[in-house]
Short mmCIF file of C-alpha atoms and ligand atoms in Angstrom, two decimals:
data_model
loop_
_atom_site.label_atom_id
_atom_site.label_comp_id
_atom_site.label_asym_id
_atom_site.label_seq_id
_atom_site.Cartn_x
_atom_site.Cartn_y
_atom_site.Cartn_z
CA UNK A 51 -66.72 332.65 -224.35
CA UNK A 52 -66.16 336.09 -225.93
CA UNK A 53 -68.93 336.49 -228.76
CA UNK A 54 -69.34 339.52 -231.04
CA UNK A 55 -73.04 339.44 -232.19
CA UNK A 56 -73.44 341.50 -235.14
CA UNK A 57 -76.99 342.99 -235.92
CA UNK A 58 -77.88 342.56 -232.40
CA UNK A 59 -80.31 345.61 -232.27
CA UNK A 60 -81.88 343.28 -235.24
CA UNK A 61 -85.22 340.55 -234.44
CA UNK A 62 -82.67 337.90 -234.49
CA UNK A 63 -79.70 339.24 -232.62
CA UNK A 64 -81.51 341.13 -229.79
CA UNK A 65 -82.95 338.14 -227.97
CA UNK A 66 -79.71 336.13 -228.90
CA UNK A 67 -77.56 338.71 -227.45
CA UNK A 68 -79.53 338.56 -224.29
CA UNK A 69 -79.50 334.62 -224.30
CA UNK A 70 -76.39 334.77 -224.32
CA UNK A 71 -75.39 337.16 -221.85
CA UNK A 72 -77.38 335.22 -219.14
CA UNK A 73 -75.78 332.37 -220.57
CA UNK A 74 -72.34 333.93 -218.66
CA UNK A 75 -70.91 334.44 -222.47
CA UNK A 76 -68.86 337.97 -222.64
CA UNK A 77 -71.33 339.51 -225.57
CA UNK A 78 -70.71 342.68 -227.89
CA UNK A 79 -72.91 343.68 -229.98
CA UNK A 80 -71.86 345.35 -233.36
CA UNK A 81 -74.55 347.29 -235.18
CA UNK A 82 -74.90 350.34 -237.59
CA UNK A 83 -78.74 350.71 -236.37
CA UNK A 84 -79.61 351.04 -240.24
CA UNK A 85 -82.68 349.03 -239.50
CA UNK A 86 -84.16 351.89 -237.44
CA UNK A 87 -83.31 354.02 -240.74
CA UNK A 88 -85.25 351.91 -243.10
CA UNK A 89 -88.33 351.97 -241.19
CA UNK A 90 -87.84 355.69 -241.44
CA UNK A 91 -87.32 355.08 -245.31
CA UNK A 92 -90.76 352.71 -245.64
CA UNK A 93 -92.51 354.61 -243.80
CA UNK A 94 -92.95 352.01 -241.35
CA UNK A 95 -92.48 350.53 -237.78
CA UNK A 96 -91.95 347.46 -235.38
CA UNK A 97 -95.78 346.79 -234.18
CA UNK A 98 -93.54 346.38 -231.01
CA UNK A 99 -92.46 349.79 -229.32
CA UNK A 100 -88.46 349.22 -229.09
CA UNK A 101 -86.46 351.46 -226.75
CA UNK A 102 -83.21 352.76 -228.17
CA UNK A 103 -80.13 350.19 -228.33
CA UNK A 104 -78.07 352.18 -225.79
CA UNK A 105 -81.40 352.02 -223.04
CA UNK A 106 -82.05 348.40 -223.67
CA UNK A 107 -78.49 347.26 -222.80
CA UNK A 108 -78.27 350.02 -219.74
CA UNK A 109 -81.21 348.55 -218.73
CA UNK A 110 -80.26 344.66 -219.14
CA UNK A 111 -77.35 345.42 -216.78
CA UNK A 112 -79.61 347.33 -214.18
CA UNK A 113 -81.73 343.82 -213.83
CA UNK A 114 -78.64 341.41 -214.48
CA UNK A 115 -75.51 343.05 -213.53
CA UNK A 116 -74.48 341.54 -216.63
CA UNK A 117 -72.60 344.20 -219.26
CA UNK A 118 -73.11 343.96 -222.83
CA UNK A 119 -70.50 345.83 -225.10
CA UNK A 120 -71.50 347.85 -228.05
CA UNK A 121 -69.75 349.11 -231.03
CA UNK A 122 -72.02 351.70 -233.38
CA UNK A 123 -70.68 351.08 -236.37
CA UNK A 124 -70.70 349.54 -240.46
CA UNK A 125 -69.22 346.57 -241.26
CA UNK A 126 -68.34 347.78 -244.46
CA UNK A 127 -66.25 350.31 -242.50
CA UNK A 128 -63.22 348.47 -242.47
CA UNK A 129 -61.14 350.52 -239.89
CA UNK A 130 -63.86 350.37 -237.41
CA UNK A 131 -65.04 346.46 -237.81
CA UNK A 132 -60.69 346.05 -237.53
CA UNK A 133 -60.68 348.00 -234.46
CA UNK A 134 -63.58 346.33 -232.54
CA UNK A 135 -62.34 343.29 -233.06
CA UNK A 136 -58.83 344.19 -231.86
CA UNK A 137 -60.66 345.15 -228.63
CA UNK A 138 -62.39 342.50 -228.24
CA UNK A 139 -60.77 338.97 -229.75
CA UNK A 140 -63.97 337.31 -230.17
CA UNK A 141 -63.74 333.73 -230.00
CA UNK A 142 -66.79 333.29 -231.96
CA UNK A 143 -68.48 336.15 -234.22
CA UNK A 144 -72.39 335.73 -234.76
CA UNK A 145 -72.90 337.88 -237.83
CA UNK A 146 -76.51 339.10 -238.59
CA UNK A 147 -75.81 342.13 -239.38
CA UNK A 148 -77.13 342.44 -242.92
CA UNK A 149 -80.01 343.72 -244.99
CA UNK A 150 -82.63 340.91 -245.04
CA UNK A 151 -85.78 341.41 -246.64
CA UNK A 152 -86.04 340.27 -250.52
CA UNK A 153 -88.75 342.60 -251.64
CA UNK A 154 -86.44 345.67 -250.49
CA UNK A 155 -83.76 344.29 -252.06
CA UNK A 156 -86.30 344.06 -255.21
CA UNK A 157 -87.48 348.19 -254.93
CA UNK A 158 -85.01 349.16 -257.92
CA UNK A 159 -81.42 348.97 -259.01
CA UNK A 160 -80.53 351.44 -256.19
CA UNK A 161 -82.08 349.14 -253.29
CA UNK A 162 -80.25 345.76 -255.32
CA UNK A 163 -77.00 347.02 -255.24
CA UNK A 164 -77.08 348.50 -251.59
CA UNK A 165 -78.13 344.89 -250.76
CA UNK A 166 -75.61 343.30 -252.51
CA UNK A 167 -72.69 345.38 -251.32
CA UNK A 168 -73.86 345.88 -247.58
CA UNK A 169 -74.24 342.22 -247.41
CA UNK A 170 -71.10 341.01 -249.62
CA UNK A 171 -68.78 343.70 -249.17
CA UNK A 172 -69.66 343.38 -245.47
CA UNK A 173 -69.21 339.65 -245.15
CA UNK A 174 -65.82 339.51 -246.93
CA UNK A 175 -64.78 342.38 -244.31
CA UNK A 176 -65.52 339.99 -241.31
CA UNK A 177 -64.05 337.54 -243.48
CA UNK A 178 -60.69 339.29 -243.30
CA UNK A 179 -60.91 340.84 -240.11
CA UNK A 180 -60.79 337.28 -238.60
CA UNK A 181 -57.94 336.36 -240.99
CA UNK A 182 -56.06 339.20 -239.93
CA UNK A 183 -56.73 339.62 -235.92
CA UNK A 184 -58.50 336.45 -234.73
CA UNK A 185 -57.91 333.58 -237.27
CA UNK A 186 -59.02 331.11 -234.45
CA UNK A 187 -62.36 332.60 -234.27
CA UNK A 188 -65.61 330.65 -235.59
CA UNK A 189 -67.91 332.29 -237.92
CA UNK A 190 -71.33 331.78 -237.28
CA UNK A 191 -72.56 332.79 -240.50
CA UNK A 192 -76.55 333.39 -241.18
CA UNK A 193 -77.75 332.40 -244.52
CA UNK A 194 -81.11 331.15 -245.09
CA UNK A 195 -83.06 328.31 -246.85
CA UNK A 196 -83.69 330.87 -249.57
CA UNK A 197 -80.71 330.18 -250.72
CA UNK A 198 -81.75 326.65 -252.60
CA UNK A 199 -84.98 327.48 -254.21
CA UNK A 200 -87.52 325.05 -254.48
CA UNK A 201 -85.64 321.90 -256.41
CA UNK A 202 -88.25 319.19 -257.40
CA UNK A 203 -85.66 317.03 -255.41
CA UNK A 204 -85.14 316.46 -251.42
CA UNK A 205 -82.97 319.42 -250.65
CA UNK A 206 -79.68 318.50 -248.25
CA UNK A 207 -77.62 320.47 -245.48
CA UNK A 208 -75.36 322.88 -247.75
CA UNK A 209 -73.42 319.84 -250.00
CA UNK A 210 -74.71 316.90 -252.34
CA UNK A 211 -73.24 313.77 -253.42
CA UNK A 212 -73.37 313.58 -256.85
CA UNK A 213 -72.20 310.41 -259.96
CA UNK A 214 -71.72 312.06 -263.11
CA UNK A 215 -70.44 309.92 -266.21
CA UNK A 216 -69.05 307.24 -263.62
CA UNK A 217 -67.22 309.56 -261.30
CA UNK A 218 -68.25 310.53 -257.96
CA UNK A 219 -67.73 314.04 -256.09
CA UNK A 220 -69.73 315.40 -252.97
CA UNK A 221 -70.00 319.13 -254.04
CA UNK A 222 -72.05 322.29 -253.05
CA UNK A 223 -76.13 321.63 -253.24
CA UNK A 224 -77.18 323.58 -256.36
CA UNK A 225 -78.34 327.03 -255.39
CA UNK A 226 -81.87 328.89 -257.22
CA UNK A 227 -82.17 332.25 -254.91
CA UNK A 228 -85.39 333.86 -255.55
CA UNK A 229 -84.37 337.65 -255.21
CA UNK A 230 -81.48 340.20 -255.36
CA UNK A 231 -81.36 339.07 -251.27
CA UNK A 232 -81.37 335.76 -251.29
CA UNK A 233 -78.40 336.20 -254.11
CA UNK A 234 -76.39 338.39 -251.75
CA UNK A 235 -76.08 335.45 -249.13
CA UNK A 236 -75.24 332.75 -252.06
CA UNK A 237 -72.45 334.76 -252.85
CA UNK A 238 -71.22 335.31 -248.98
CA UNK A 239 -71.47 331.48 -248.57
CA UNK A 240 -69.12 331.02 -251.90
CA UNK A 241 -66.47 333.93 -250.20
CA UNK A 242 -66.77 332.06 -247.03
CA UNK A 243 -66.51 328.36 -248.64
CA UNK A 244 -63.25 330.02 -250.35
CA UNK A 245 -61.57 331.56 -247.46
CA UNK A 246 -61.95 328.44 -244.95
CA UNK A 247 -60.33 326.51 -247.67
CA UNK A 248 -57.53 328.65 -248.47
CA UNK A 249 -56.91 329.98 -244.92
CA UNK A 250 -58.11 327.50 -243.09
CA UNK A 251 -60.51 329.73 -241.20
CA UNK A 252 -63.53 327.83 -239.41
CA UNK A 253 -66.72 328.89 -240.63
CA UNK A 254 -70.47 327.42 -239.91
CA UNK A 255 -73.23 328.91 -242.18
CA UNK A 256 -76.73 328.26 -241.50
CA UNK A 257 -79.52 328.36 -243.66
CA UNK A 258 -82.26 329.27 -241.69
CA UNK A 259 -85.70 329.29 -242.38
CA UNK A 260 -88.11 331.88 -241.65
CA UNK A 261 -88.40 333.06 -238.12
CA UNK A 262 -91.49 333.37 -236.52
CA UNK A 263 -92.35 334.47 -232.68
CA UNK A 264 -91.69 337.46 -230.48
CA UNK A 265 -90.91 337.20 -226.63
CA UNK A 266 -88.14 334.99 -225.04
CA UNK A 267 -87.55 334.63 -221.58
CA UNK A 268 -84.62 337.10 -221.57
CA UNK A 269 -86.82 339.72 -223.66
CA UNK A 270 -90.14 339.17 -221.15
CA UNK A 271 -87.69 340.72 -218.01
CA UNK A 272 -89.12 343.78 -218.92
CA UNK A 273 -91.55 345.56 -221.26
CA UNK A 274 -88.67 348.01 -222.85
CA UNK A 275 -86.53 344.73 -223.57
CA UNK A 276 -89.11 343.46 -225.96
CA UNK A 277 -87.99 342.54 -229.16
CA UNK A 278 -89.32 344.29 -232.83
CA UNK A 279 -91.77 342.32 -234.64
CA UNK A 280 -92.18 343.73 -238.53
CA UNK A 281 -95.42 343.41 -240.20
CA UNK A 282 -95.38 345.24 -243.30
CA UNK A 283 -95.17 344.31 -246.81
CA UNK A 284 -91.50 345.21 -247.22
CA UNK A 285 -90.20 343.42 -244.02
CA UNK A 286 -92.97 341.24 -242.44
CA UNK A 287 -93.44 337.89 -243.09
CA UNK A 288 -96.38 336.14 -244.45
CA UNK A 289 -97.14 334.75 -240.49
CA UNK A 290 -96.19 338.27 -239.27
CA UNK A 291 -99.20 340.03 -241.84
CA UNK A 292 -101.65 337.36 -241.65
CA UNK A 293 -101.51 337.89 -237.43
CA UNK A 294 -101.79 342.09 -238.23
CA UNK A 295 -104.35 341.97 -240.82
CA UNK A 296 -106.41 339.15 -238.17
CA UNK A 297 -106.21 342.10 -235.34
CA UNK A 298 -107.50 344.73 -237.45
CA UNK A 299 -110.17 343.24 -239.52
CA UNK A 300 -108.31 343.00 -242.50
CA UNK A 301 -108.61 340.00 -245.54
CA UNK A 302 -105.47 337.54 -245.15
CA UNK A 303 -103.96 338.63 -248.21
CA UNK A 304 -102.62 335.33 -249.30
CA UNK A 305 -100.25 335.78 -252.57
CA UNK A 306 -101.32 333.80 -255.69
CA UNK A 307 -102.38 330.30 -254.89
CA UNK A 308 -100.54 329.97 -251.54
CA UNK A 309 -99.05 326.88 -251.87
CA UNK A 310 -95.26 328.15 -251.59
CA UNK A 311 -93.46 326.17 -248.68
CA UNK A 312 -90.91 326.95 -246.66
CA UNK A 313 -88.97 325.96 -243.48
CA UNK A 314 -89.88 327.69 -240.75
CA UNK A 315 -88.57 328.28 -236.70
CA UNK A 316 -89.38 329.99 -233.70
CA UNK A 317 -87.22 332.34 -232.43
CA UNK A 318 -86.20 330.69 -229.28
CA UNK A 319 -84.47 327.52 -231.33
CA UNK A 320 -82.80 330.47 -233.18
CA UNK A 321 -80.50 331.73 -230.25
CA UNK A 322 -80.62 327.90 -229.23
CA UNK A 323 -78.85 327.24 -232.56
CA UNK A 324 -76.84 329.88 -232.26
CA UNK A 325 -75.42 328.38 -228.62
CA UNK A 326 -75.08 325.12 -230.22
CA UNK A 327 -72.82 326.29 -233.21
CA UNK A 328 -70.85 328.09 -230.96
CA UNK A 329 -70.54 325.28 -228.08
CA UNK A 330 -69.57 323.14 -231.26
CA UNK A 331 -67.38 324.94 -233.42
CA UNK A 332 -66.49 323.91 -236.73
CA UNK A 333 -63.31 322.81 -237.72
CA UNK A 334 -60.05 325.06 -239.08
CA UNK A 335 -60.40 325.01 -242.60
CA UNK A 336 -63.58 323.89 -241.91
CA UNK A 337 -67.06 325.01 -243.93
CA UNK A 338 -70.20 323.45 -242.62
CA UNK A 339 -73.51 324.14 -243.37
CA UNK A 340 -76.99 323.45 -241.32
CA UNK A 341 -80.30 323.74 -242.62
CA UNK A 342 -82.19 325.82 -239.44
CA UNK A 343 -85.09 325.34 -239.50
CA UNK A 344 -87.88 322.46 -237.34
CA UNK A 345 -91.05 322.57 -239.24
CA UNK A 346 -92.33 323.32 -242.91
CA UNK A 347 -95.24 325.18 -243.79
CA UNK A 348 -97.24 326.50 -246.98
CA UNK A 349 -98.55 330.03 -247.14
CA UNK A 350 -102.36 328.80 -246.89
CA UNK A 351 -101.24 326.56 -244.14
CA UNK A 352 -100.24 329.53 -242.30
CA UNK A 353 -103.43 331.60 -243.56
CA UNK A 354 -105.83 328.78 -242.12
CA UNK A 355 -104.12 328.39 -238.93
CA UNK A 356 -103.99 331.83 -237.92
CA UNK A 357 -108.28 332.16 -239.01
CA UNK A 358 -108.56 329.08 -236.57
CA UNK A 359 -107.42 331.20 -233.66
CA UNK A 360 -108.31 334.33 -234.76
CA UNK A 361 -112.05 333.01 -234.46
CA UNK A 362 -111.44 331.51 -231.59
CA UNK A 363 -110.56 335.00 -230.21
CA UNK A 364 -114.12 336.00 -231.58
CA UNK A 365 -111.87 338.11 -234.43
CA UNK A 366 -113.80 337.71 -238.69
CA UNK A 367 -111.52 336.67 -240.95
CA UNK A 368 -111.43 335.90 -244.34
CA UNK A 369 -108.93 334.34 -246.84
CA UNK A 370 -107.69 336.64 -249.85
CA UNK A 371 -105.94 335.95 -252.87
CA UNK A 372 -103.74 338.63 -254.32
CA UNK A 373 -102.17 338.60 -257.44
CA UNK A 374 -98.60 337.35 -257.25
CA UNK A 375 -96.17 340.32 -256.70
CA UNK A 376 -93.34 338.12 -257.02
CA UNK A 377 -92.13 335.74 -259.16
CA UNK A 378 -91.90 332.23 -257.62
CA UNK A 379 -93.58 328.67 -258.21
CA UNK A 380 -96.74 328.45 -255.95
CA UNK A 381 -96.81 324.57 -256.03
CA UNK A 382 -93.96 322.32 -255.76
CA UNK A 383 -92.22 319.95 -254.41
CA UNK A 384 -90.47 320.68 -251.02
CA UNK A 385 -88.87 318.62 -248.48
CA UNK A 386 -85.63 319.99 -246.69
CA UNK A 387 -83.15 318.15 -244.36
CA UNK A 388 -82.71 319.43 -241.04
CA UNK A 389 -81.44 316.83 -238.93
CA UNK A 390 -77.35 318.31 -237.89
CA UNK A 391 -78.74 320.74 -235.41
CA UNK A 392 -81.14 318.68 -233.82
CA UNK A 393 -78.22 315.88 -233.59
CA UNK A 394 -75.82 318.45 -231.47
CA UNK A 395 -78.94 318.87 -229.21
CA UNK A 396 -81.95 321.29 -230.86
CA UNK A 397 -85.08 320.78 -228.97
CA UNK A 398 -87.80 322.33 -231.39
CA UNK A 399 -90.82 324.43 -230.51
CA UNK A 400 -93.06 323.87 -232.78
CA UNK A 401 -96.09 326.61 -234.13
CA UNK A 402 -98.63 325.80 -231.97
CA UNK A 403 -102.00 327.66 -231.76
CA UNK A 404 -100.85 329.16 -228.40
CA UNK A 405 -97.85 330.76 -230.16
CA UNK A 406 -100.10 332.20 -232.97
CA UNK A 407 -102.58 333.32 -229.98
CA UNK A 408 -99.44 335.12 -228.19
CA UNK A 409 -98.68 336.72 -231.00
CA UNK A 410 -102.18 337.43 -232.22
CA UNK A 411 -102.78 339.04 -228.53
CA UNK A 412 -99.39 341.48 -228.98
CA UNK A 413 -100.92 342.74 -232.33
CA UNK A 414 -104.30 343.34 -230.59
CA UNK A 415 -102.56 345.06 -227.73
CA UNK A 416 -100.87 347.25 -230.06
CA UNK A 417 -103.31 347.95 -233.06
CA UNK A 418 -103.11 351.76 -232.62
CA UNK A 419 -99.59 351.69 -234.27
CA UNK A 420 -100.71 349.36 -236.80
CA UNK A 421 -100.07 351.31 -240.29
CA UNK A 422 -102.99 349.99 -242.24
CA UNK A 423 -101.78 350.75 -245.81
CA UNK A 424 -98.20 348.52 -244.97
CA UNK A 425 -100.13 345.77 -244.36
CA UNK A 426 -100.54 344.90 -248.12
CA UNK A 427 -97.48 344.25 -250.75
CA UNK A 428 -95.93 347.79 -252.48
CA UNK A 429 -92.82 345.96 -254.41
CA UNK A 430 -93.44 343.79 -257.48
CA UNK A 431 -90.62 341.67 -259.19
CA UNK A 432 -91.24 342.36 -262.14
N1 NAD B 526 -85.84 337.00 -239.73
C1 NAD B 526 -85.91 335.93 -240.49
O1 NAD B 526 -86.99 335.32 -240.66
C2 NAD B 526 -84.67 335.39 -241.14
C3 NAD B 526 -84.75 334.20 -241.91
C4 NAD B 526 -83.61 333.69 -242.51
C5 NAD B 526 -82.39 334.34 -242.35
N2 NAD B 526 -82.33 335.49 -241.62
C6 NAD B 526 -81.03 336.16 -241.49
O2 NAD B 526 -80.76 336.42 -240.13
C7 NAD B 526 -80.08 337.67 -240.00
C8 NAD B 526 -80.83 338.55 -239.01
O3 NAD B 526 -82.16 338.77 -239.46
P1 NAD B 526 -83.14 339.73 -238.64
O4 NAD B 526 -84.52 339.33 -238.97
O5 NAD B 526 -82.69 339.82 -237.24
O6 NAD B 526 -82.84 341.12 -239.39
P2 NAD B 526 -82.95 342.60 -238.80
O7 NAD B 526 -83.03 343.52 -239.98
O8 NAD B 526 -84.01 342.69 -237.76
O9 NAD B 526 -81.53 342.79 -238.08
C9 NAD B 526 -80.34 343.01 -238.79
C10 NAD B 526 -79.49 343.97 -237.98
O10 NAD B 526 -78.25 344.18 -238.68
C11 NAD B 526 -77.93 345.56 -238.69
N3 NAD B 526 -77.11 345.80 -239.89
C12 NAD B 526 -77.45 345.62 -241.20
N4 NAD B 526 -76.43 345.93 -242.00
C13 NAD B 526 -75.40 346.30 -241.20
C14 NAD B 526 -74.06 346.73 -241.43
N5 NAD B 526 -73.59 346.87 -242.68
N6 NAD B 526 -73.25 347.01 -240.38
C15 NAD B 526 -73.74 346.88 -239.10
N7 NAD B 526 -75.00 346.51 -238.81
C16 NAD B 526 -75.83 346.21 -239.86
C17 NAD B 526 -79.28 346.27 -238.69
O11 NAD B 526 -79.22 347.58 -238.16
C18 NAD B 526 -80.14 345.35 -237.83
O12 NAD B 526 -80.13 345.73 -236.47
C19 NAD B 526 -79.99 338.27 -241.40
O13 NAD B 526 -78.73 338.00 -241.94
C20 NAD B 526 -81.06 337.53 -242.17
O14 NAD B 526 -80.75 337.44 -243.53
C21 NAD B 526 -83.44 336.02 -241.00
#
């Protein structure tokens, strides 16, 4: 198959690129390489040392004889996203390629409205660039759990059936996004719900849940294809801090009470769910929506697991509790469906204590480019 992955210099696209490249897929990669820029912008860094994009794929095809394309470019460049597709009549487009962290989306007006229009204006350009070139090609659009909130009912995969005053509809699941992010991909999904039904373009978004991991097969071929891992307060996740702040002796800074749950993955059923959307595309006119993720966590579920094997390692670590930065419920209700992907054939990996410890080990490894000062939170929502 022909598949343009975009953001695939991103933690997500990277290893799925390579996945699928192996795979015997014809991959390009379309990326801007503003996520090298922001570190730049934060101050910050992968705890990972990444090689540049154009070395990793040279070097991919050295060991696999496999080519990967690349286009440097912006999706919200019109001309060039219209050109690149031209040349390469993807039947399926991965897109990634946006700005995903909801605290820098929360900086200031400045950092909101960059998020909103990279990610929007963006989308709606891949939106007509399929229209317009490849109107066969599938979508495969990444959105993320985010997107509902925390309803004090069982959320469902992307639609609801709902009886109101004796009439019955099944509509689109009420959506609560909890930043100026998570907002930007509730409005792609309503652009992309629109434009399957009124072009009949095939679309799959999928809500995944927070990614956790590092190394895949593809990525463990050779130390300069390893993949980033973020860790700081703008980018990292709570999993990806607790692990940092374990290898250098610092508090798990747990935020507010810690009982804030979410759906979580590793990152080898993410390019797994990638292949399956693409090996099963979705209908023309067609907008379907999976909930990716295989497990659910709170934050001091995460915070105890990770001082279980950090002690094991002989590491001292204690349990923090920071002030809230954001604003969020930290206890509810949560219980998400996820059972689509794993029908079409999603074998989970679960978060076992020898993930955490493989993780735990790569922080320890590279604690010299550890930034202490990132490791704590520097954007508030209010
Ligand atoms: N990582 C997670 O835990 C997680 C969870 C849920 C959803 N997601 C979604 O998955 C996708 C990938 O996430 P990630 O963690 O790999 O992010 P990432 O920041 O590591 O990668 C995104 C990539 O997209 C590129 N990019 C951004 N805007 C672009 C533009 N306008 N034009 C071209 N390239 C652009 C960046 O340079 C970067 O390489 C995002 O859409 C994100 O919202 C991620």
């Amino acid at each position: 198959m022909r598949i343009v992955i975009a953001g695939g210099d991103g933690f997500c696209g990277w290893p799925t690129a390579l996945y699928l490249s192996k795979k015997g897929h014809e991959v390009t990669i379309i990326d801007n390489l503003i996520r090298r820029k922001w570190d730049d912008e934060l101050r910050s860094n992968s705890l990972t040392p990444i090689a540049s994009l154009k070395d990793r794929i040279a070097l991919w095809k050295e060991l696999t004889g496999r080519e990967i394309r690349l286009y440097v470019g912006d999706l919200n460049h019109y001309d060039f996203l219209r050109t690149a597709l031209e040349q390469t009549r993807p039947e399926a487009f991965v897109h990634f390629a946006e700005q995903r962290s909801a605290p820098y989306s929360m900086i200031d007006r400045e950092h909101a409205v960059f998020t909103q229009v990279n990610n929007v204006v963006g989308t709606l350009n891949v939106i007509y660039g399929i229209k317009e070139v490849v109107p066969d090609c599938h979508l495969i659009k990444l959105g993320t759990m985010g997107e509902y909130g925390t309803p004090n009912i069982d959320i469902e995969e992307g639609y609801i059936r709902i009886v109101h005053n004796g009439r019955e509809d099944v509509l689109p699941y009420p959506k609560q996004p909890g930043s100026m992010y998570h907002l930007s991909k509730v409005h792609d999904s309503h652009n992309l719900m629109f434009a399957c039904k009124i072009w009949g373009l095939r679309a799959t978004d999928l809500n995944q849940g927070v990614v956790y991991g590092l190394h895949t097969d593809e990525t463990m071929m050779d130390p300069a294809l390893v993949n980033r891992l973020d860790y700081d307060g703008v980018f990292g996740t709570a999993l990806n801090r607790f692990l940092t702040q374990a290898a250098i002796g610092h508090d798990l800074t747990v935020y507010g009470e810690g009982g804030q749950t979410r759906g979580f993955l590793n990152i080898r059923d993410t390019i797994r769910c990638i292949e399956i959307a693409a090996e099963h595309p979705a209908d023309s006119g067609e907008f379907r929506v999976f909930n990716q993720f295989t497990e659910e966590f709170s934050v001091m579920d995460l915070a105890y697991k990770v001082r279980r094997v950090a002690q094991r390692e002989g590491l001292n670590v204690r349990i923090a509790h920071l002030n809230n930065p954001r604003v969020e419920k930290e206890k509810h209700y949560y219980c998400a469906k996820n059972t689509k992907l794993k029908e079409l054939g999603l074998e989970p990996h679960l978060l076992t204590d020898e993930v955490l410890r493989d993780i735990l080990l790569t922080a320890c490894q590279h604690k010299d480019r550890i930034l202490p000062q990132n490791v704590l939170p520097q954007v508030t929502w209010k």
